[in-house]
Amino acid sequence: MLADPAAFILGQTRLQPVSHAPEISLWLADEVTPIWRLTEEELGEMGVPPPFWAFAWAGGQALARYVLDHPERVRGKRVLDLAAGSGLVGVAAMKAGAAYVQCADIDPFCEAAVRLNAEANNVALEFTDQDLLEDAPPAFDVICAGDVFYERPMAERVIAWLDQARNQGSTVLIGDPRRSYFPTGRLVQLAEYAVPTTRELEDQAVKRSGVYALAE
């Protein structure tokens, strides 16, 4: 059990505007390696996944930008931010007029990160740490997923689950810079952005990232 994840986040990150969605500010780290090492120390484990909540990844930034620029996609609707990390897309959805947003992530730091980022942006976000992929998708009008295709097992689980969600009536919006396990041919591109990022996270200083709808 983490003693005080919010205190850890406040001590190891700083509040800063998101490069491709400057209307939103998040508690973000400046370097990957130091906070990753400190995260392992805080959890008392080695080999833990990267602290995705501590960075604004390219796919999430693209999806947040799209939602802010196309508020009709979420206005008045119930929205799920799947694998939410920092809660960036959830914040964007609330700013765009969503009626309700739930962020879902299994990382033990994410609940505190989402709460702090919601407070910083004066929005209300709900949170669950349940692995939603283990059950049938819950009923949401819109399901958003950013940067979820970086590992094969995760990508396969996510796309199958999103297929099920779409078949149940949810609109599925995905943000991704076409990572290794991006499901080519399954998605309809809605927009593309040149997202400023950092060599700390990506192989390019500007990463082209698309927003997609899951095809029938």
Backbone as a ProteinNet text record, in pm:
[ID]
protein_1_A
[PRIMARY]
MLADPAAFILGQTRLQPVSHAPEISLWLADEVTPIWRLTEEELGEMGVPPPFWAFAWAGGQALARYVLDHPERVRGKRVLDLAAGSGLVGVAAMKAGAAYVQCADIDPFCEAAVRLNAEANNVALEFTDQDLLEDAPPAFDVICAGDVFYERPMAERVIAWLDQARNQGSTVLIGDPRRSYFPTGRLVQLAEYAVPTTRELEDQAVKRSGVYALAE
[TERTIARY]
84.8	0	88.8	61.7	137.3	98.5	198.6	171.1	94.2	142.2	78.1	113.7	42.9	76.7	63.5	-31.4	-46.3	76.6	130.2	250.3	368.8	377.7	484.6	475	355	335.3	370.3	322.3	350.1	498.7	569.2	711	799.9	748.9	834.6	793.1	689.2	643.3	618.9	585.9	546.5	425.9	342.3	223.6	266	229.7	273.6	171.2	160.5	64.2	104.9	6.9	28.8	63.4	168.3	221.2	118.5	40.5	-53.2	-196.4	-214.7	-345	-320.1	-267.3	-224.7	-337.7	-461.4	-574.3	-574	-499.6	-494.2	-355	-349	-222.4	-227.6	-116.2	-107	18.1	14.2	133.9	217.1	328.3	409.2	555.5	623.6	767.1	842.3	964.9	1047.4	1138.9	1170.7	1259.9	1202.1	1225.6	1169.2	1245.1	1376.8	1454.4	1445.4	1463.6	1457.8	1324	1213	1083.9	1050.4	1097.3	1077.5	1149.7	1274.9	1351.2	1284	1240.6	1174.6	1042.2	972.3	847.6	874.3	979	1014.5	1047.8	1121	1155.3	1029.5	937.4	814.8	729	725	644.6	718	851.2	929.4	938.5	934.5	941	1037.4	1094.2	1176.1	1103.6	1135.2	1076.8	931.6	885.7	747.2	732.4	610.7	591.3	629	658.6	690	574.6	603.6	498.3	425.8	334.9	265.2	188.1	142.9	65.9	148.4	280.1	367.5	402.3	346.1	379.6	255.4	257.9	150.9	197.6	154.3	200.2	134	197.4	156.3	12.8	-25.3	-160.3	-265.5	-239	-331.8	-344.6	-232.7	-237.9	-321.6	-303.5	-382.4	-531.1	-564.1	-703.8	-763.7	-687.4	-734.4	-759.9	-667.4	-683.7	-809.9	-831	-948.1	-1077.7	-1082.6	-1202.8	-1228.1	-1123.2	-1139.4	-1187	-1137.7	-1174	-1307.8	-1354.9	-1481.8	-1568.7	-1609.5	-1682.5	-1813.3	-1868.6	-1993.9	-1978.7	-1857.4	-1833	-1865.8	-1852.9	-1869.6	-1971.1	-2016	-2101.9	-2227.5	-2251.8	-2370.6	-2368	-2253.6	-2245.5	-2165.1	-2182.9	-2105.4	-1982.4	-1864.9	-1738.9	-1649.5	-1585.9	-1484.2	-1348.4	-1252.1	-1112.1	-1039	-1019.2	-960.6	-808.8	-746.1	-600.6	-560.6	-622.8	-625	-491.3	-403.6	-276.6	-298.9	-260.2	-273.9	-417.6	-505	-641.3	-656.2	-554.9	-555.7	-681.4	-715.2	-830.3	-959.5	-964.7	-1081.6	-1101.6	-993.1	-1001	-1051.5	-996.9	-1040.1	-1188.3	-1235.9	-1377.3	-1466.2	-1427.6	-1507.4	-1503.9	-1389.1	-1379.8	-1464.2	-1482	-1561.6	-1711	-1750.1	-1891.7	-1951	-1867.1	-1921	-2002.9	-2106.4	-2190.1	-2122.8	-2042	-1979.9	-1859.3	-1748.5	-1628.8	-1574.4	-1548.7	-1478.5	-1344	-1238.6	-1105.1	-1076.6	-1018.6	-988.4	-841.7	-774.1	-634.2	-597.2	-509.6	-471.9	-341.8	-274.6	-152.3	-186.6	-113.7	-150	-135.1	-64.2	-51.4	-161.7	-234.4	-321	-439.2	-496.2	-610.4	-571.1	-454.2	-407.6	-373.5	-309.9	-274	-397.6	-498.1	-622.3	-690	-694.2	-758.3	-686.1	-553.2	-476.5	-493.7	-493.7	-508.3	-649.6	-749.6	-886.5	-897.9	-839.3	-843	-771	-658.3	-580.9	-657	-751.8	-826.2	-973.4	-1007.4	-1142.6	-1250.7	-1225.3	-1325.9	-1344.9	-1454.6	-1484.4	-1466.4	-1382.1	-1358.4	-1380.8	-1447.9	-1456.4	-1339.5	-1310.4	-1196	-1227.7	-1179	-1182.3	-1047.3	-1002.3	-878.1	-905.9	-1030.1	-1062.8	-1006.5	-964	-921.8	-1048.7	-1097.4	-1224.4	-1217.9	-1097.5	-1084.5	-1120.6	-1134	-1166.3	-1314.4	-1397.4	-1541.9	-1597.3	-1725.4	-1791	-1781.6	-1768.2	-1756.2	-1879.1	-1858.3	-1971.8	-2037	-2156.6	-2233.8	-2185.8	-2117	-2076.3	-2112.4	-2144.5	-2171.6	-2044.8	-1934.6	-1807.3	-1698	-1614	-1495.9	-1372.6	-1283.4	-1159.8	-1041.3	-948.9	-830.2	-709.7	-613.9	-492.9	-370.4	-286.6	-157.9	-173.1	-256.9	-281	-224.9	-149.8	-103.3	48.2	110.6	255.7	308.4	223	263.4	158.8	203.6	111	-1.1	28.9	-81.1	-184.8	-137.7	-228.8	-310.4	-244.2	-313.6	-423.2	-394.3	-493.4	-611.8	-586.7	-696.5	-781.7	-714.9	-787	-875.1	-821.8	-900.2	-1020.4	-1005.9	-1119.8	-1227.3	-1183.8	-1276.4	-1344.9	-1269.2	-1327.6	-1425.4	-1396	-1491.5	-1624.6	-1615.8	-1736	-1810.7	-1736.5	-1799	-1870.9	-1807	-1869.9	-1996.7	-1991.7	-2108.4	-2223	-2190	-2292.1	-2346.8	-2289.6	-2343.7	-2255.8	-2137.5	-2046.8	-1971.7	-1951.3	-1857.8	-1717.3	-1625.4	-1488.5	-1394.2	-1321.3	-1223	-1085.1	-988.7	-854.1	-751.3	-654.6	-542.4	-413.6	-338.2	-218.5	-123.4	7.7	105.9	150	58.6	84.7	202.4	185.3	287.6	292.5	380.7	414.8	294.4	197.4	85.4	-45.2	-32.5	-147.8	-224.8	-357.4	-435.9	-466.9	-370.6	-386.6	-504.4	-588	-702.8	-829	-817	-934.3	-995.6	-922.2	-962.5	-981.5	-1073.7	-1099.8	-1038.3	-946.7	-879.4	-972.3	-977.1	-1058.4	-974.8	-851.2	-764.4	-621.2	-527.6	-385.9	-321.1	-230.4	-164	-13.8	61.3	204.3	219.3	245.3	244.3	385.7	413.7	544.8	563.2	674.7	700.7	847.8	907.3	1045.4	1115.4	1245.7	1325.4	1328.8	1290.5	1277.5	1171.7	1069.7	957.7	951.6	989.6	968.7	1098.4	1093.4	1210.9	1221	1123.6	1121.9	1075.9	1123.5	1081.5	938.7	893.3	754	701.6	596	543.9	408.3	397.1	268.6	176.8	59.8	-31.8	-172.9	-242.2	-376.8	-482.9	-605.2	-725	-813.1	-867.2	-935.7	-1067.5	-1161.2	-1281.9	-1271.2	-1324.6	-1320.7	-1423.2	-1377.9	-1462.2	-1558.2	-1664	-1761.9	-1698.6
-119.3	0	125	216.6	340.8	429.8	486.7	571.9	696.2	768.7	893.5	921.6	858.7	878.5	1022.6	1097	1237.5	1318.2	1293.7	1364.3	1328	1200.9	1158.1	1233.1	1239.4	1306.5	1454.8	1520.5	1663.2	1689.9	1592.8	1611.6	1581.2	1502.9	1456.6	1510.8	1589.6	1646.9	1796.2	1862.8	2003.3	2027.9	2121.2	2154.7	2235.1	2185.3	2250.6	2228.1	2322.8	2306.5	2192.3	2124.6	2017.7	2081.4	2034.2	2103.5	2117	2012.5	2017.2	2050.8	2068.4	2108.8	2202.8	2324	2413.3	2466.5	2439.9	2474.3	2390.1	2280.6	2185.2	2185.5	2188.5	2173.8	2046.5	1974.8	1849.3	1847.2	1762.9	1736.3	1633.3	1679.8	1595.9	1597.1	1486.4	1477.3	1528.8	1571.3	1620.9	1513.6	1410.8	1304.4	1169.7	1069.7	937.4	860.4	847.6	756.6	788.6	915.1	940.7	905	942.4	913.4	765.2	697.5	552.4	483.3	524.4	465.6	495.3	618.6	656.1	582.9	558	481.9	340.8	276.6	142.4	143.9	246.6	256.2	275.1	358.8	386.3	261.2	181	58.9	-59.3	-45.9	-156.9	-272	-241.9	-343.7	-298.5	-395.6	-365.8	-414.4	-352.6	-394.7	-357.4	-254.6	-210.7	-138.5	-131.1	-59	87.8	153.4	297.5	374.7	487.9	571.1	651.2	583.7	647.5	771.6	772.8	884.9	1013.2	1002.6	1118.4	1192.4	1148.9	1209.9	1223.3	1323.2	1341	1277.6	1155.7	1079.8	1130.2	1101.4	1161	1125.4	998.6	959.2	1024.6	1033.2	1099.6	1247.8	1311.2	1452.9	1475	1389.4	1402	1384.2	1285.3	1259.5	1373.7	1427	1541.8	1662.1	1686.9	1799.4	1782.1	1659.3	1632.7	1657	1609.7	1626.8	1775.2	1848.2	1992.5	2065.4	2023.7	2090.1	2042.8	1927.4	1871.3	1834.6	1933.3	1904.5	1831.3	1840.3	1769.8	1618.8	1569.9	1426.1	1377.1	1465.6	1423.1	1506.9	1617.4	1708.4	1637.5	1648.7	1590.1	1438.8	1375.7	1229.9	1173.6	1043	969.2	911.4	942.5	911.6	828.7	727.1	648.8	680	716.6	734.2	607.2	515.4	384.2	393.8	323.7	332.9	478.7	548.1	694.2	759.3	691.1	753.7	879.5	992.1	1121	1171	1112.9	1162.8	1274.1	1292.8	1401.5	1401.2	1286.6	1282.1	1302.3	1250.5	1273.3	1420.7	1489.4	1633.8	1704.9	1668.9	1731.4	1708.6	1588.1	1558.1	1643.1	1658.5	1743.1	1888.4	1937.5	2074.1	2093.8	1986.2	1993.1	1974	1954	1950.1	1814.2	1711.2	1580.1	1588.8	1506.5	1505.8	1433.1	1332.3	1247.6	1180.8	1175.2	1106.2	1016.5	892.5	800.9	767.1	779	737.7	600.1	513.1	377.6	346.9	299.3	259.2	173.2	74.3	-17	25.1	128.3	176.8	233.9	194.7	238.6	388.9	460	604.8	682.5	615.5	690.5	758.7	697.2	761.4	898.4	904.9	1033	1129.6	1078.4	1165.1	1224	1140.8	1188.6	1291	1264.8	1359.9	1494.2	1490.9	1615.2	1691.7	1620.6	1686.9	1739.5	1669.8	1721.6	1851.5	1851.8	1973.5	2088.4	2060.3	2165.6	2228.3	2154.1	2202.7	2233	2227.6	2262.2	2179.2	2048.9	1957.5	1843	1769.3	1653.9	1526.6	1437.5	1308.5	1197.4	1092	971.4	880	783	694.9	553.3	455.8	316.8	252.2	169	94.5	-49.6	-82.6	-216.4	-236.8	-358.3	-393.2	-419.9	-318.7	-330.3	-431.8	-462.7	-557.1	-699.8	-725.4	-859.7	-891.9	-790.6	-810.5	-744.8	-762.6	-695.3	-543.7	-467.4	-322.3	-262.3	-168.5	-99	-5.7	39.7	123	268.1	310.5	449.5	492.3	620.8	672.6	674.2	713.3	727.4	662.7	583.5	527.2	579.2	642.9	699.6	615.4	589.7	511.6	571.3	619.8	677.1	593.7	567.8	500.5	362.9	278.6	147	32.3	62.4	-43.4	-59.5	-43.5	-49.2	-188.4	-279.6	-417.2	-511.4	-624.3	-714.2	-766.8	-823.1	-876.9	-769.5	-650.6	-541.3	-501.2	-486.8	-445	-543.6	-673.2	-773.6	-771.9	-757.8	-749.9	-626.1	-513.3	-387.5	-386.6	-429.2	-419.3	-512.2	-629.6	-720.8	-659.6	-597.4	-534.6	-414.2	-334.6	-218.1	-260.4	-370.1	-424.9	-455.8	-517.7	-552.5	-426.5	-326.2	-200.2	-133.4	-132.7	-73.9	-149.8	-281.7	-362.4	-340	-295.8	-265	-123.4	-43.3	89.3	205.6	180	288.4	339.4	470.3	526.7	509.8	457.8	433.2	528.6	611.6	705.4	666.1	659.2	611.8	714.8	742.3	827.9	747.1	752.7	669	719	716.3	751.6	630.5	535.9	412.9	336.2	298.5	219.7	77.8	-3.5	-133.2	-222	-222.4	-314.8	-242.6	-128.6	-54	-141.1	-154.5	-245	-183.2	-181.2	-124.5	-189.8	-106.9	-156.9	-168.2	-158.1	-169.8	-34.6	72.9	203.9	303.4	395.3	503.8	631.9	692.3	812.2	933.3	1005	1126.2	1252.5	1245.4	1364	1317.9	1407.5	1381.6	1510.6	1497.9	1613.5	1589.6	1698.3	1695.1	1735.7	1639.7	1661.4	1685.2	1802.8	1824.9	1731.1	1662.8	1572	1586.6	1484.8	1492.1	1361.9	1368.8	1247.5	1158.3	1212.9	1130.8	1022	1053.9	963	897.8	970.9	926	929.9	876.3	876.4	1003	1093.9	1219	1331	1452.5	1567.8	1609.5	1579.4	1600.9	1468.2	1418.7	1286	1300.1	1248.9	1252.8	1148.7	1195.2	1110.1	1128.6	1018.1	1023.4	998.3	1040.3	1007	923.8	814.3	715.7	673.1	632.7	566.2	419	333.6	190.2	157.9	95	67.8	-48.2	-51.9	-162	-292
0	0	0	-89.2	-95.2	21.2	86.6	201.9	161.2	60.7	19.3	-126.8	-219.9	-361.4	-407.4	-351.8	-392	-353.2	-233.5	-190.4	-279.1	-316.6	-407.9	-540.2	-597.2	-726.1	-715	-612.3	-596	-575.1	-514.3	-489.3	-607.7	-703.2	-812.9	-950.2	-955.8	-1082.9	-1064	-1174.1	-1163.7	-1253.2	-1213.8	-1291	-1413.1	-1531.7	-1654.9	-1765	-1860	-1968.7	-2061	-2115.1	-2211.8	-2345.6	-2410.3	-2528.2	-2639.8	-2666.5	-2778.2	-2735	-2606.1	-2552.7	-2435.4	-2463.7	-2355.4	-2269	-2309.3	-2222.1	-2094.8	-2098.5	-1988	-1926.8	-1794.6	-1722.3	-1639.8	-1636.6	-1563	-1476.7	-1373.5	-1293.8	-1369.8	-1429.1	-1517	-1475	-1503.9	-1479.8	-1602	-1582.2	-1691.8	-1749.7	-1671.3	-1715.9	-1677	-1761.5	-1738.1	-1630.8	-1646.7	-1562.7	-1413.8	-1371.7	-1227.3	-1164.1	-1227.1	-1163.7	-1172.2	-1275	-1283.6	-1168.4	-1144.2	-1033.2	-898.7	-879.7	-754.9	-736.8	-847.9	-841	-791.3	-843.2	-796.7	-648	-604	-462.1	-377.6	-424.2	-348.8	-336.5	-443	-442.4	-379.9	-362.6	-311.4	-408.5	-539.2	-643.6	-752	-820.8	-937.5	-1062.3	-1175.8	-1302.1	-1318.7	-1248.2	-1264.1	-1398	-1452.9	-1578.8	-1564.4	-1675	-1667.9	-1605.9	-1541.8	-1482.9	-1591.1	-1662.1	-1773.5	-1728.9	-1603.5	-1550.5	-1542.2	-1546.7	-1524.9	-1653.3	-1766.8	-1895.5	-1982.1	-2070.1	-2168.2	-2298.9	-2324.8	-2440.5	-2568.4	-2681.3	-2808.4	-2846.8	-2831.4	-2868.3	-2782	-2652.6	-2562.1	-2591.4	-2625.4	-2660.3	-2786.2	-2886.1	-3008.2	-2979.3	-2898.6	-2866.4	-2784.8	-2691	-2613.4	-2703.9	-2796.6	-2890.1	-2974.5	-3021.2	-3104.4	-3025.9	-2904.6	-2822.3	-2793.6	-2764	-2739.1	-2864.5	-2981.4	-3106.5	-3162.4	-3116.8	-3164	-3042.4	-2965.6	-2841	-2862.2	-2984.5	-3011.3	-2995.2	-3000.9	-2984.9	-2843.7	-2746.3	-2606.5	-2529.9	-2585.8	-2510.3	-2461.1	-2330.3	-2270	-2258.4	-2284.5	-2288.2	-2171.2	-2151.5	-2052.1	-2121.3	-2067.4	-2134.8	-2042.4	-2099.2	-2028.8	-2089.5	-2005	-2045.6	-2002.5	-2097.8	-2069	-2065.8	-1968.7	-1950.2	-1941.4	-1846.7	-1844.6	-1813.5	-1738.9	-1702.3	-1622	-1677.4	-1609.1	-1604	-1686.7	-1698.3	-1800.3	-1885.3	-1982.6	-2069.1	-2126.7	-2216.5	-2138.7	-2018.3	-1934.3	-1901.5	-1870.8	-1846.4	-1971.1	-2087.6	-2213	-2237	-2209.7	-2230.4	-2140.2	-2014.4	-1924.8	-1969	-2011.1	-2060.2	-2186.7	-2264.4	-2386.3	-2360.5	-2234.2	-2201	-2174.6	-2153.3	-2118.9	-1990.4	-1982.2	-1862.7	-1747.2	-1780.2	-1678.6	-1742.5	-1669	-1717.8	-1607	-1643	-1553.6	-1616.1	-1537.3	-1578.4	-1518.8	-1599.3	-1553.4	-1577.2	-1473	-1485.8	-1366.3	-1388.4	-1279.8	-1211.4	-1261.1	-1196.7	-1059.2	-954.3	-819.2	-794.3	-881.7	-866.1	-937.9	-1025.9	-1117.5	-1049	-948.4	-882.5	-827.7	-761.7	-708.6	-820.9	-927.8	-1040.2	-1105.3	-1128.5	-1190.3	-1099.9	-969.9	-877.9	-878.5	-871.2	-871	-1002.5	-1113.4	-1242.7	-1263.4	-1210.3	-1216	-1136.5	-1017.9	-934.7	-1003.8	-1067.7	-1133.4	-1249	-1305.4	-1421.1	-1390.1	-1261.6	-1216.2	-1285.1	-1295	-1347.9	-1248.9	-1266.3	-1181.2	-1261.5	-1213	-1277.3	-1175.8	-1218	-1137.6	-1175.4	-1090	-1115.1	-1069.4	-1145.9	-1101.5	-1129	-1034.8	-1054.9	-1096	-1127.7	-1176.1	-1316.4	-1344.7	-1480.2	-1560.9	-1628.4	-1699.6	-1812.7	-1859.8	-1970.1	-1929.7	-1800.9	-1755.2	-1767.1	-1790.2	-1797	-1922.2	-1945.3	-2057	-2037.2	-2146.7	-2132.6	-2064.5	-1972.3	-1911.3	-2012.6	-1980.9	-2073.8	-2067.8	-2172.9	-2190	-2331.9	-2346.6	-2480.2	-2565.3	-2502.3	-2572.7	-2489.4	-2553	-2487.4	-2560.1	-2484.8	-2539.1	-2492.7	-2584.4	-2550.1	-2621.2	-2545.8	-2603.6	-2570	-2669.6	-2648.7	-2584	-2641.7	-2582.1	-2667.1	-2773.5	-2863.8	-2862.8	-2747.1	-2739.2	-2706.4	-2658.7	-2631.8	-2691.1	-2748.1	-2817.2	-2726.4	-2607.4	-2526.2	-2490.6	-2452.7	-2419.8	-2542	-2656	-2777.9	-2815.5	-2806.4	-2843.7	-2748.6	-2619.4	-2522.3	-2545.8	-2568.3	-2581.9	-2705.9	-2820.8	-2943.7	-2938.5	-2878.2	-2864.5	-2774.6	-2667.7	-2572.3	-2636.2	-2711.4	-2778.1	-2887	-2956.6	-3053.1	-2984.4	-2868.9	-2794.1	-2751.5	-2705.7	-2663.9	-2781.5	-2896.7	-3014.9	-3051.6	-3044.7	-3078.3	-2980	-2859	-2759.6	-2774.4	-2866.5	-2892.9	-2854.1	-2800	-2762.8	-2885.7	-2893.4	-2989.6	-2933.5	-3014.9	-2969.1	-3042	-2964.9	-3019	-2967.8	-3057.8	-3025.4	-3070.4	-2984.7	-3020.8	-3019.4	-3129.4	-3135.8	-3244.4	-3218.1	-3321	-3403.5	-3419.1	-3494.8	-3435.2	-3309.8	-3242.5	-3298.9	-3243.2	-3303.3	-3328.2	-3238.3	-3249.5	-3282.4	-3347.1	-3395.8	-3495.7	-3478.4	-3564.2	-3699.9	-3788.4	-3922.4	-3994.2	-4055.3	-4129.6	-4047.7	-3916.2	-3829.9	-3797.1	-3824.1	-3775	-3888.2	-3869	-3963.3	-3906.2	-3980.6	-3930.1	-3935.8	-3824.2	-3814.1	-3819.8	-3773.6	-3768.8	-3751.3	-3782.3	-3757.8	-3710.5	-3615.7	-3556.8	-3549.7	-3555.6	-3526.2	-3380.1	-3294.9	-3150.1	-3099.8	-3043.5	-2982.7	-2863.4	-2859.8	-2749.3	-2710.1	-2657.8	-2612.1	-2643.8	-2664.7	-2687.6	-2564.1	-2450.6	-2331.1	-2351.4	-2433	-2449.9	-2586.7	-2689.3	-2825.5	-2904.4	-3026.2	-3112.8	-3196.6	-3181.4	-3255.1	-3162.8	-3190.7	-3110	-3141.9	-3263	-3302	-3355.7	-3295.7	-3330.1	-3398.6	-3519.6	-3588.2	-3524.6	-3481.7	-3409.7	-3464.2	-3481.7	-3537	-3432.7	-3469	-3392.7	-3484.9	-3429.5	-3511.9	-3445.2	-3529.9	-3483.2	-3519.7	-3434	-3462.3	-3570.3	-3678	-3792.6	-3764.2	-3841.7	-3831.8	-3881.5
[MASK]
++++++++++++++++++++++++++++++++++++++++++++++++++++++++++++++++++++++++++++++++++++++++++++++++++++++++++++++++++++++++++++++++++++++++++++++++++++++++++++++++++++++++++++++++++++++++++++++++++++++++++++++++++++++++

